PDB file of N, CA and C in Angstrom:
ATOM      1  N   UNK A   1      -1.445 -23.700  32.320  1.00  0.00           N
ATOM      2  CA  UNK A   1      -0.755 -24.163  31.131  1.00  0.00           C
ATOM      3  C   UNK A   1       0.529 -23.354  30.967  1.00  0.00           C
ATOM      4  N   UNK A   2       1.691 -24.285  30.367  1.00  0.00           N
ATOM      5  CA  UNK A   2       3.094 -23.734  30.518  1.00  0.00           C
ATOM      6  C   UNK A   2       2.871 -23.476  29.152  1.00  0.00           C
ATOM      7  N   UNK A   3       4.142 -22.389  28.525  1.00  0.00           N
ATOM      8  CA  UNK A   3       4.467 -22.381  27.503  1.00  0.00           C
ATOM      9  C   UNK A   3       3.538 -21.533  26.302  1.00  0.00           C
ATOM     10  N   UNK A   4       3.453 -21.817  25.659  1.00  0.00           N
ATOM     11  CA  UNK A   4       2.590 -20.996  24.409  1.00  0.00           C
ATOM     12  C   UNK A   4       2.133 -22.409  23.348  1.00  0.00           C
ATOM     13  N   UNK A   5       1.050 -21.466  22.784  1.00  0.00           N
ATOM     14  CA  UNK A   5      -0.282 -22.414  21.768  1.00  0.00           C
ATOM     15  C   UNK A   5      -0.236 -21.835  20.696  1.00  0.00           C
ATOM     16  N   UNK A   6       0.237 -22.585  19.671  1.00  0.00           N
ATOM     17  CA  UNK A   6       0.563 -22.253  18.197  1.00  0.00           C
ATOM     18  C   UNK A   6      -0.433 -22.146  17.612  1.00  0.00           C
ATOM     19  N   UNK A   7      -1.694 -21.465  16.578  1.00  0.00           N
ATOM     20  CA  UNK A   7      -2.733 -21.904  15.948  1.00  0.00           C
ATOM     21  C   UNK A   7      -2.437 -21.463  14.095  1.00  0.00           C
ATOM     22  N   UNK A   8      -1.495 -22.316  13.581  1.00  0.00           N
ATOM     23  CA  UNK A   8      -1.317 -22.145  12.130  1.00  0.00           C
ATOM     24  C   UNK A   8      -2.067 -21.669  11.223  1.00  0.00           C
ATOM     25  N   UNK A   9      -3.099 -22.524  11.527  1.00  0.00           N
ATOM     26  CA  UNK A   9      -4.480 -22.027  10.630  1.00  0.00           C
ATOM     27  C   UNK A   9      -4.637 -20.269  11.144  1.00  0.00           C
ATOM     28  N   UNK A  10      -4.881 -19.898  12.212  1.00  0.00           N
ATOM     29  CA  UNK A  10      -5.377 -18.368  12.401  1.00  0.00           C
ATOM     30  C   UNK A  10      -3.638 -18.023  11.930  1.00  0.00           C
ATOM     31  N   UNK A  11      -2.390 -18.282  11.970  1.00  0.00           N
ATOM     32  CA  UNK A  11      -1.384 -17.178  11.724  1.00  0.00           C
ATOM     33  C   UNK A  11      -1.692 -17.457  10.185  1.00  0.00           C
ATOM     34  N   UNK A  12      -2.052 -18.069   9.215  1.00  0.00           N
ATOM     35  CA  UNK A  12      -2.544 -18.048   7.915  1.00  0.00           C
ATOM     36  C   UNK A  12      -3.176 -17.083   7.609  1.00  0.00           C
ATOM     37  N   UNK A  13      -4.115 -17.274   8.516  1.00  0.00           N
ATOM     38  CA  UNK A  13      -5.370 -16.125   7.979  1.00  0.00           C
ATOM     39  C   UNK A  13      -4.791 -14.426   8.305  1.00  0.00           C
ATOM     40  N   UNK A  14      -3.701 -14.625   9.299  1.00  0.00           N
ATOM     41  CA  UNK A  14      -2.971 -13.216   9.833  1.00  0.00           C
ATOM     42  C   UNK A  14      -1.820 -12.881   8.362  1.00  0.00           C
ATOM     43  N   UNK A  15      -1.573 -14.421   7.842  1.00  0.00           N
ATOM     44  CA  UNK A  15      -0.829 -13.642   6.680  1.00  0.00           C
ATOM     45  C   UNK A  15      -1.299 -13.312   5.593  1.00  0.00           C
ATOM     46  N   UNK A  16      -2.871 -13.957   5.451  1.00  0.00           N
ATOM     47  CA  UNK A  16      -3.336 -13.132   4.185  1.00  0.00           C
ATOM     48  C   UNK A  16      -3.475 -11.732   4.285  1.00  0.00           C
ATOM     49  N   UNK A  17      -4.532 -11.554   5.552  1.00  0.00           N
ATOM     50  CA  UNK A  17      -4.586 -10.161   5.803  1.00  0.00           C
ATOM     51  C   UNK A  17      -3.358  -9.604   6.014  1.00  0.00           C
ATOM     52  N   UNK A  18      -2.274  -9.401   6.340  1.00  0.00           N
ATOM     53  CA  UNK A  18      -1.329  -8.581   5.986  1.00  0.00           C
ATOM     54  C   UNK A  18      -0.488  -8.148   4.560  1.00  0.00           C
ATOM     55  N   UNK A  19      -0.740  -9.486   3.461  1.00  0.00           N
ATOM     56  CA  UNK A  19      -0.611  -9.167   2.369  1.00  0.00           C
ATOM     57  C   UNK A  19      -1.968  -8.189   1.881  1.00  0.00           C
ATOM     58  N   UNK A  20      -3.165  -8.441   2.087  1.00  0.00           N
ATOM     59  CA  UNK A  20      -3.988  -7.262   1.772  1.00  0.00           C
ATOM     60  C   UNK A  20      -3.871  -5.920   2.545  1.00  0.00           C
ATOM     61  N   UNK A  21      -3.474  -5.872   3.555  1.00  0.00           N
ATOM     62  CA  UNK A  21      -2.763  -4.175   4.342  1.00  0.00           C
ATOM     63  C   UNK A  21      -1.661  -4.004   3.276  1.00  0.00           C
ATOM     64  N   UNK A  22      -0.858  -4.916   2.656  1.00  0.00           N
ATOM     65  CA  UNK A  22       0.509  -4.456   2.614  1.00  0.00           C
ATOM     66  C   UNK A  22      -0.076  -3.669   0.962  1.00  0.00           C
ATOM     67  N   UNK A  23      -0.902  -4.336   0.170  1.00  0.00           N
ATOM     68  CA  UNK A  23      -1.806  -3.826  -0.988  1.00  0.00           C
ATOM     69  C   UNK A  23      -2.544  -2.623  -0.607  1.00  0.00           C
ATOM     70  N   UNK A  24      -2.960  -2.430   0.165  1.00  0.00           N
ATOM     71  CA  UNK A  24      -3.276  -0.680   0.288  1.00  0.00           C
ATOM     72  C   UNK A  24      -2.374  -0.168   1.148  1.00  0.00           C
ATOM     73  N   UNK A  25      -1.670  -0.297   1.754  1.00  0.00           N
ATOM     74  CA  UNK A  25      -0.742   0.628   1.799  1.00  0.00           C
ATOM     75  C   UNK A  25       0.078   0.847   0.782  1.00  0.00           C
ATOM     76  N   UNK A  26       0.239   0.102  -0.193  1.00  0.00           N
ATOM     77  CA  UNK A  26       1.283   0.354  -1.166  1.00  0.00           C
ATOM     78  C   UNK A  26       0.359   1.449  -2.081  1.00  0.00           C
ATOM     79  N   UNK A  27      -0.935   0.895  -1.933  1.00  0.00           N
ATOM     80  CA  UNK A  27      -1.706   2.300  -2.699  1.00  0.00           C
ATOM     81  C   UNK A  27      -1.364   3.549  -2.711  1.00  0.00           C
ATOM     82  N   UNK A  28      -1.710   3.635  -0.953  1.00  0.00           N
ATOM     83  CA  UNK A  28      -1.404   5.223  -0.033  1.00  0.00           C
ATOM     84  C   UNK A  28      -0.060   5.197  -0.944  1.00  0.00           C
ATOM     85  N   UNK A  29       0.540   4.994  -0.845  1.00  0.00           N
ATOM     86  CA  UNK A  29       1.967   5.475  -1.051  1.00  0.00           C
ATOM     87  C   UNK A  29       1.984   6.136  -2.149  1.00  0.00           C
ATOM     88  N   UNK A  30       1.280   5.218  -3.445  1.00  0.00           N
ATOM     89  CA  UNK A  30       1.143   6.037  -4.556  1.00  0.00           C
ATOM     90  C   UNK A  30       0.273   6.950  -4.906  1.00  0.00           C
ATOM     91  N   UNK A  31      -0.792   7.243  -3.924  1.00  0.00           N
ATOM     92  CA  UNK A  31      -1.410   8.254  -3.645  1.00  0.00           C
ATOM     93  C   UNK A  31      -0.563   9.212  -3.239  1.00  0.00           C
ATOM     94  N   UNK A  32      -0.398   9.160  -2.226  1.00  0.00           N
ATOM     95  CA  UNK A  32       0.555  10.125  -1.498  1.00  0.00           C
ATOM     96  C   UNK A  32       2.261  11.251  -2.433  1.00  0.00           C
ATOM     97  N   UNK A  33       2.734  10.449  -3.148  1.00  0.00           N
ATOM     98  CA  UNK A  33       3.704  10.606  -4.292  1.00  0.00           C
ATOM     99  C   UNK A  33       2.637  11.137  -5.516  1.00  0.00           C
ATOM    100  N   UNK A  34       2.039  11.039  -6.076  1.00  0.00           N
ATOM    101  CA  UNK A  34       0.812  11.273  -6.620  1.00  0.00           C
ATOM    102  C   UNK A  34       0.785  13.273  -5.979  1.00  0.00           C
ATOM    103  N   UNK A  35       0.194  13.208  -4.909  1.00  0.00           N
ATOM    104  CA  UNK A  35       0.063  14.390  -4.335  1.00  0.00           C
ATOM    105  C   UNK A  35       1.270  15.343  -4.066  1.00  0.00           C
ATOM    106  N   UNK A  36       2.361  14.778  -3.868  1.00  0.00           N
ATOM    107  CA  UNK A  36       3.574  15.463  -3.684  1.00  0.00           C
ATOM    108  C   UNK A  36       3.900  16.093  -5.164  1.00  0.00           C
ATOM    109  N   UNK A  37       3.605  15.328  -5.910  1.00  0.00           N
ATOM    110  CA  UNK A  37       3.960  15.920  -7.212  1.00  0.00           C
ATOM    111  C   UNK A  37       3.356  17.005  -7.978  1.00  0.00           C
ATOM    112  N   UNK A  38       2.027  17.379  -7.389  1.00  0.00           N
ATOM    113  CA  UNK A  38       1.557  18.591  -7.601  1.00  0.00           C
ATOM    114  C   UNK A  38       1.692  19.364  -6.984  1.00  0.00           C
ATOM    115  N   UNK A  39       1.662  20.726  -7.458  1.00  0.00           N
ATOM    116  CA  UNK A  39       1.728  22.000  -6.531  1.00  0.00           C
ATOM    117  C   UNK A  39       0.628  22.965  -6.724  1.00  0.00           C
ATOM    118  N   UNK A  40       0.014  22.255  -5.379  1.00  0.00           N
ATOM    119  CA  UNK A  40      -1.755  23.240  -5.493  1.00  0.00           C
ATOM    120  C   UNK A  40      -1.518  24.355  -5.809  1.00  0.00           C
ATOM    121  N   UNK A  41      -2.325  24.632  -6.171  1.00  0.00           N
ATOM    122  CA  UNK A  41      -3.173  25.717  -7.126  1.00  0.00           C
ATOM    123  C   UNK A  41      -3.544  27.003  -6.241  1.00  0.00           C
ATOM    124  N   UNK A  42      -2.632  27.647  -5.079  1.00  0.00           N
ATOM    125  CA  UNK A  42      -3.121  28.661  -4.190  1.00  0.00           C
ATOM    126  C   UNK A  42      -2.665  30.219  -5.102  1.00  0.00           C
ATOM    127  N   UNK A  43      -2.383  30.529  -5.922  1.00  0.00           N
ATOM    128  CA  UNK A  43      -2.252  31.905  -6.515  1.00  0.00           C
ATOM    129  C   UNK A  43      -0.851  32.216  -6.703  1.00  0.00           C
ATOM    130  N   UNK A  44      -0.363  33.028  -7.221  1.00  0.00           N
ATOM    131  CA  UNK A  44       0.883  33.522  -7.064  1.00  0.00           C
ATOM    132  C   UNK A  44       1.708  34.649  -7.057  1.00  0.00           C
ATOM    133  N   UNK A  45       1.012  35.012  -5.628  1.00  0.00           N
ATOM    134  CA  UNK A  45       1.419  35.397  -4.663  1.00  0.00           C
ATOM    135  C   UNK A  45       2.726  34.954  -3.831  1.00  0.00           C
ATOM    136  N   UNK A  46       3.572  35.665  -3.891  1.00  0.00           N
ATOM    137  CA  UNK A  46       4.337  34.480  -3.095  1.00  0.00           C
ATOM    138  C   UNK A  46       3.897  34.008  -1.547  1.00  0.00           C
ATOM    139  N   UNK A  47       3.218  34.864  -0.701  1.00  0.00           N
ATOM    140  CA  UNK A  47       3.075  33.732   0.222  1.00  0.00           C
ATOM    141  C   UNK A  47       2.075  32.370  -0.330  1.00  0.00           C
ATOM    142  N   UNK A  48       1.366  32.465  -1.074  1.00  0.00           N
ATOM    143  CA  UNK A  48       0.577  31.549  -1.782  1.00  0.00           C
ATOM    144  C   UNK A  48       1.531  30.703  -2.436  1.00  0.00           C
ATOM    145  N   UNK A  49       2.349  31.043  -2.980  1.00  0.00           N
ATOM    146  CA  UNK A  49       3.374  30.056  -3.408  1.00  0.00           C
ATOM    147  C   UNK A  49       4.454  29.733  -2.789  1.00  0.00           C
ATOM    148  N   UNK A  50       4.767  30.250  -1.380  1.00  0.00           N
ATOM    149  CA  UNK A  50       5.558  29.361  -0.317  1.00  0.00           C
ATOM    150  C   UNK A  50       4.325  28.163   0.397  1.00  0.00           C
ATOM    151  N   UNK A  51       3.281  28.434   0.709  1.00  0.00           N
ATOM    152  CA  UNK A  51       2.371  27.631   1.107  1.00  0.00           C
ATOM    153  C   UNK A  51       2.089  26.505   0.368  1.00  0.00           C
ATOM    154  N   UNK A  52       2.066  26.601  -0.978  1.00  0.00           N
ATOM    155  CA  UNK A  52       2.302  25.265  -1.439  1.00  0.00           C
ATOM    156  C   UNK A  52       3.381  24.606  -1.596  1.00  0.00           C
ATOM    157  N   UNK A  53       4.632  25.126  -1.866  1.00  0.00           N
ATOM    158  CA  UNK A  53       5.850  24.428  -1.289  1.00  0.00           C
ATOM    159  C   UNK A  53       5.846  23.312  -0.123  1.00  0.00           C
ATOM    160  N   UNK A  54       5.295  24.530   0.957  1.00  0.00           N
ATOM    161  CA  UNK A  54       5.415  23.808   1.960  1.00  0.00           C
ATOM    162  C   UNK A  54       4.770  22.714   2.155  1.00  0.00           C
ATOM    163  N   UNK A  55       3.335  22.885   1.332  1.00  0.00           N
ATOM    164  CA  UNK A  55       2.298  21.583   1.533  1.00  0.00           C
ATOM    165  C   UNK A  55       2.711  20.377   0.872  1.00  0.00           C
ATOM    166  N   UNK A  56       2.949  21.078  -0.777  1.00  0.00           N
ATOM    167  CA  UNK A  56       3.839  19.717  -1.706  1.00  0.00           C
ATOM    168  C   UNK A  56       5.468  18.954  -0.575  1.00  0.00           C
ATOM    169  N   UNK A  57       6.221  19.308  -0.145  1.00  0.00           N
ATOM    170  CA  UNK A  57       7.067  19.176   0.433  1.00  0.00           C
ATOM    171  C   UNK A  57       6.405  18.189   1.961  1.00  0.00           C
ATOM    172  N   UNK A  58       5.371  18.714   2.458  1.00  0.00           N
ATOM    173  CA  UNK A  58       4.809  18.172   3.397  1.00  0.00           C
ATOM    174  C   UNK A  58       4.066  16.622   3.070  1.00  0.00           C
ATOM    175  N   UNK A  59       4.054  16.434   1.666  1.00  0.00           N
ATOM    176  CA  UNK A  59       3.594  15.187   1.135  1.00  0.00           C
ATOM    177  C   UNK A  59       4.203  14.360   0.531  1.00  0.00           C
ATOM    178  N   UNK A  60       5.849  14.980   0.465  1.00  0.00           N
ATOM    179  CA  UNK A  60       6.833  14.010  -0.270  1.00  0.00           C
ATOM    180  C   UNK A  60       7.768  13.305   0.382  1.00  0.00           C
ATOM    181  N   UNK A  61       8.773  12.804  -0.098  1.00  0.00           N
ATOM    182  CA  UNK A  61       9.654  11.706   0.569  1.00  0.00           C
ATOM    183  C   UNK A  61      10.063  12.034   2.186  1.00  0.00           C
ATOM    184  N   UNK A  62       9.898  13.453   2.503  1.00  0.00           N
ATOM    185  CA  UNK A  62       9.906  13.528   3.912  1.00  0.00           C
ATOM    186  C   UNK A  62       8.775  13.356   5.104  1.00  0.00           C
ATOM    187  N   UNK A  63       8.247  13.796   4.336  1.00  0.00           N
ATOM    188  CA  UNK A  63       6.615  13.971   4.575  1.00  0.00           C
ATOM    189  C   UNK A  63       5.621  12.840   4.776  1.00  0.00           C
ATOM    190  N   UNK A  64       4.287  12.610   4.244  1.00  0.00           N
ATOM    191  CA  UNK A  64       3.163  12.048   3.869  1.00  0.00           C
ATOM    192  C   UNK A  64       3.890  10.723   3.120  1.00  0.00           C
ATOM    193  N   UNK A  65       4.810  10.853   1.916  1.00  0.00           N
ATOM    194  CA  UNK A  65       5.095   9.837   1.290  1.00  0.00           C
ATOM    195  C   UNK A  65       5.944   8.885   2.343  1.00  0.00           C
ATOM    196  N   UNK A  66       6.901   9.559   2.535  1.00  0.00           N
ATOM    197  CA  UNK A  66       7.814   8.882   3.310  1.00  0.00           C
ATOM    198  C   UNK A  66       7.235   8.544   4.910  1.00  0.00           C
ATOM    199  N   UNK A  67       6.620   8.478   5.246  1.00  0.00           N
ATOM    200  CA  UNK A  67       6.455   7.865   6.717  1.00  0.00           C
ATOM    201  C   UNK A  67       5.026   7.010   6.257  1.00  0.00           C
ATOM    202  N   UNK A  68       4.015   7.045   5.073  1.00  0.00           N
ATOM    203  CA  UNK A  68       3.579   6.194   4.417  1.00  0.00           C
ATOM    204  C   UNK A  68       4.439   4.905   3.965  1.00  0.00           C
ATOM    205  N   UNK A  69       5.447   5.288   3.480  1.00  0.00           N
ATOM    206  CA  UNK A  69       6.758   3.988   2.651  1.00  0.00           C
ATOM    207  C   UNK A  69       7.218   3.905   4.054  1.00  0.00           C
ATOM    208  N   UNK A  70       7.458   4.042   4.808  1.00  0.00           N
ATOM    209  CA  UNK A  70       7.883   3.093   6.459  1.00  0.00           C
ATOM    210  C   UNK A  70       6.833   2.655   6.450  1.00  0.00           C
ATOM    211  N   UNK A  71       5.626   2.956   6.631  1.00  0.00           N
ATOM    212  CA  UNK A  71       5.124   2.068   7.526  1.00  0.00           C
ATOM    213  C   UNK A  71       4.594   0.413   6.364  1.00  0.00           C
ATOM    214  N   UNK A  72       5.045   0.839   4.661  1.00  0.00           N
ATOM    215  CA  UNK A  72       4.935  -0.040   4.004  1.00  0.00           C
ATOM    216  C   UNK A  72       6.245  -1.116   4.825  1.00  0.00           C
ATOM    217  N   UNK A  73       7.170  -0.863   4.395  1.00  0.00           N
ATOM    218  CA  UNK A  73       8.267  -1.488   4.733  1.00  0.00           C
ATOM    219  C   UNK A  73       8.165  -2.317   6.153  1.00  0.00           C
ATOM    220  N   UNK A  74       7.765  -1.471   7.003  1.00  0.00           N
ATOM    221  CA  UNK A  74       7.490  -2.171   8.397  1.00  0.00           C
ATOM    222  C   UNK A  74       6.585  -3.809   8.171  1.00  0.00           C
ATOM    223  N   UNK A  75       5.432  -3.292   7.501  1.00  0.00           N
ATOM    224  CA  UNK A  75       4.270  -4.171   6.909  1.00  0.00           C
ATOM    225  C   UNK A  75       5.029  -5.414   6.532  1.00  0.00           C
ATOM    226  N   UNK A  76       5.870  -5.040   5.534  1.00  0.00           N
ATOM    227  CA  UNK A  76       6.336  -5.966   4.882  1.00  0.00           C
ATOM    228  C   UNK A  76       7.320  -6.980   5.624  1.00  0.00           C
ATOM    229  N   UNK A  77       8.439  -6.284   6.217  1.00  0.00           N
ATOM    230  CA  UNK A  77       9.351  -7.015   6.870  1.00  0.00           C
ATOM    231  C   UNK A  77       8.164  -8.027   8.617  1.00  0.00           C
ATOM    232  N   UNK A  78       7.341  -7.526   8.835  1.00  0.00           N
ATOM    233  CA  UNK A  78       6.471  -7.840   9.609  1.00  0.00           C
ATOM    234  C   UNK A  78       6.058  -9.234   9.035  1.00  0.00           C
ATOM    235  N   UNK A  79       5.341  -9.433   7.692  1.00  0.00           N
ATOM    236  CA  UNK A  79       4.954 -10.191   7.116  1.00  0.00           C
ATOM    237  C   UNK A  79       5.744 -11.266   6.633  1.00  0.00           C
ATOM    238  N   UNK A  80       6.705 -10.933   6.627  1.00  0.00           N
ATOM    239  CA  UNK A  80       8.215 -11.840   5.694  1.00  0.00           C
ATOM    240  C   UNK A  80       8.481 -12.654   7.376  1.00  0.00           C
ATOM    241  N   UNK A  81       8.713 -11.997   8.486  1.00  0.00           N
ATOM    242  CA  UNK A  81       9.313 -12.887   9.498  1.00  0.00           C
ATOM    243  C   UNK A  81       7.450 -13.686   9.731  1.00  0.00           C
ATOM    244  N   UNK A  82       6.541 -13.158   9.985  1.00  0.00           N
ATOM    245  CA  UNK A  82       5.730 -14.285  10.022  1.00  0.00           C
ATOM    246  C   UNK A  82       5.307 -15.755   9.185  1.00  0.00           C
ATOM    247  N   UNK A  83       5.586 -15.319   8.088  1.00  0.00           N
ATOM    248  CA  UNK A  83       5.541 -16.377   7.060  1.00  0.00           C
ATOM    249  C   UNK A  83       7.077 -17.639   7.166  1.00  0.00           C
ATOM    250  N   UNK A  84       7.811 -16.816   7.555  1.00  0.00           N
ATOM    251  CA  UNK A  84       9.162 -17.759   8.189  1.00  0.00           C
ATOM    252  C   UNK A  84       8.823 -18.535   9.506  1.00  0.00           C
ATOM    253  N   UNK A  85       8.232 -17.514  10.107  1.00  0.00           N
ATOM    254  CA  UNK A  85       7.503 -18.550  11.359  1.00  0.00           C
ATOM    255  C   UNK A  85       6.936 -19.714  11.138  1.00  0.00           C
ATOM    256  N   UNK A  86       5.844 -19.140  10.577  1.00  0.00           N
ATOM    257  CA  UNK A  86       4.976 -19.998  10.196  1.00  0.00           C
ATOM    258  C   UNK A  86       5.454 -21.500   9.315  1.00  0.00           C
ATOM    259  N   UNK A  87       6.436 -21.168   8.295  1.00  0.00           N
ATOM    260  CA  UNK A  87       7.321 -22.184   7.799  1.00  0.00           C
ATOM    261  C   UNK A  87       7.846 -23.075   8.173  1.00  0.00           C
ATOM    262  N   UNK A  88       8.162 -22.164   9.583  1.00  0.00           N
ATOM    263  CA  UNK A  88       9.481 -23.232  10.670  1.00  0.00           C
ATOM    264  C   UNK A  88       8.768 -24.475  11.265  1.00  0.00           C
ATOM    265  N   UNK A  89       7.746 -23.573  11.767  1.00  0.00           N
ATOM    266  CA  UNK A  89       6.644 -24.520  12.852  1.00  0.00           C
ATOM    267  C   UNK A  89       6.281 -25.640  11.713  1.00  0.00           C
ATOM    268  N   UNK A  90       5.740 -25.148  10.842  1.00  0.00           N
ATOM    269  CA  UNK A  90       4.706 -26.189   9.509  1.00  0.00           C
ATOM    270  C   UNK A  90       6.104 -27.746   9.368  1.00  0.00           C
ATOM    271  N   UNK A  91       7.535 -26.792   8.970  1.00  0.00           N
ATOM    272  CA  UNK A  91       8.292 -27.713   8.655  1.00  0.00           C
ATOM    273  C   UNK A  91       8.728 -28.846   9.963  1.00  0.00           C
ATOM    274  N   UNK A  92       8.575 -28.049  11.330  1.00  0.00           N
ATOM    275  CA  UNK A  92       9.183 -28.900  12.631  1.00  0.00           C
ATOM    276  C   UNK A  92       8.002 -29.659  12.431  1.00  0.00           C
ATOM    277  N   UNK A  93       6.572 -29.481  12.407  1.00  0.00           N
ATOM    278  CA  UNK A  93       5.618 -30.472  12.850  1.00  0.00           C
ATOM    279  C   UNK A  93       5.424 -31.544  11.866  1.00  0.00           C
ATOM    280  N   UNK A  94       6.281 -31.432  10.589  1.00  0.00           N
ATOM    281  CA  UNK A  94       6.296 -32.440  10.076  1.00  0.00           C
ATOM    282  C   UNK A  94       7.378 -33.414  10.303  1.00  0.00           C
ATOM    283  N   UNK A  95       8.996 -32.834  10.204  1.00  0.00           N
ATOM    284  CA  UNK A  95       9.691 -33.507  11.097  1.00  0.00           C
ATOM    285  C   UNK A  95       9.185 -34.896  12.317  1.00  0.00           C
ATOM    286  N   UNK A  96       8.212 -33.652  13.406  1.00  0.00           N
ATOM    287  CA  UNK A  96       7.757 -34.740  14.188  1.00  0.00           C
ATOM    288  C   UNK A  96       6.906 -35.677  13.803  1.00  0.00           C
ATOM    289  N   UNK A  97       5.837 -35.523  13.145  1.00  0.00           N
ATOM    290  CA  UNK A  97       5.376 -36.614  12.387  1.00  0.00           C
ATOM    291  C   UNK A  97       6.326 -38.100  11.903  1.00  0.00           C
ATOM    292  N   UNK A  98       7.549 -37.392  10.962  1.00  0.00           N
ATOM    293  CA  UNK A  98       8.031 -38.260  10.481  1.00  0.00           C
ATOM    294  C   UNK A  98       9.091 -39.426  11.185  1.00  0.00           C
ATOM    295  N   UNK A  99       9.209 -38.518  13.068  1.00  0.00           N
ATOM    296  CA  UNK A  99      10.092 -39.112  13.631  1.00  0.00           C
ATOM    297  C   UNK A  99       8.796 -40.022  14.128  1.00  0.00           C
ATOM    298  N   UNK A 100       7.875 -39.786  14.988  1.00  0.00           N
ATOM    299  CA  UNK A 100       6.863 -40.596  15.359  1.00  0.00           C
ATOM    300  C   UNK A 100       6.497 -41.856  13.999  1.00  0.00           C
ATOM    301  N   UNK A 101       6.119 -41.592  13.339  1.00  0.00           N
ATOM    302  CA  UNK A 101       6.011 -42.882  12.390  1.00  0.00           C
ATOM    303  C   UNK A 101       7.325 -43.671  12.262  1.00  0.00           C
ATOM    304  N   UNK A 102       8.724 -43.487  12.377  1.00  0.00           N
ATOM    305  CA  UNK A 102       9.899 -43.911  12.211  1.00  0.00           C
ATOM    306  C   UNK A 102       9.665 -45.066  13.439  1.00  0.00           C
ATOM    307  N   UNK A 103       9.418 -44.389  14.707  1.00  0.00           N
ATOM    308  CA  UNK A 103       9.353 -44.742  16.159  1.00  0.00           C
ATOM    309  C   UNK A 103       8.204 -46.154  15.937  1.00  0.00           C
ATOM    310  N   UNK A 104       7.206 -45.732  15.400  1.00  0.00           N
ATOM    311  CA  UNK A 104       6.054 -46.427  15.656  1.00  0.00           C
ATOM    312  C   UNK A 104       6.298 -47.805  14.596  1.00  0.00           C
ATOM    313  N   UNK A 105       7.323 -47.830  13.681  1.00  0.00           N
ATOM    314  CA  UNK A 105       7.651 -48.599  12.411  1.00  0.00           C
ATOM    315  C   UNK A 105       8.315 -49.862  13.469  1.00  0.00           C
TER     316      UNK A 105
END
């Protein structure tokens, strides 16, 4: 067999489930920002209080948060071109429909 096999129905079911990934990951994220915003509780001491720096810092927009929010974003833009796919195909196979009945008239 030449070519490639479209199955609409399963890329459907691929876009629900990616809107439910894209719902917990958006969680993590606010988990993650959530955690950046505290600064554990190690003593203060200062190496105890460079260590949490480093950990809070290790969980924020550079960190934990931020490579969490990529991989949201990825999710998303992932999901946005499949649903366009999916659109294109849904809209061409009706097209053909409508040229075949034109034909068959």
């Amino acid at each position: 067999m030449k070519g490639f096999r479209l199955e609409p129905d399963r890329l459907r079911t691929c876009v629900t489930e990616l809107i439910g990934l894209a719902e917990e990951t958006g969680e993590l994220v606010a988990s993650a920002s959530r955690l950046a915003e505290r600064l554990p509780a190690l003593g203060t001491a200062p190496p105890a209080v460079h260590l949490a720096e480093q950990l809070r810092d290790a969980a924020g927009r550079s960190g934990l948060t931020g490579e969490v929010l990529a991989a949201e974003v990825e999710l998303q833009s992932f999901h946005e071109a499949l649903s366009a796919t999916l659109t294109a195909y849904d809209d061409g196979e009706s097209d053909i429909r409508w040229t075949l009945r034109d034909s068959a008239s």
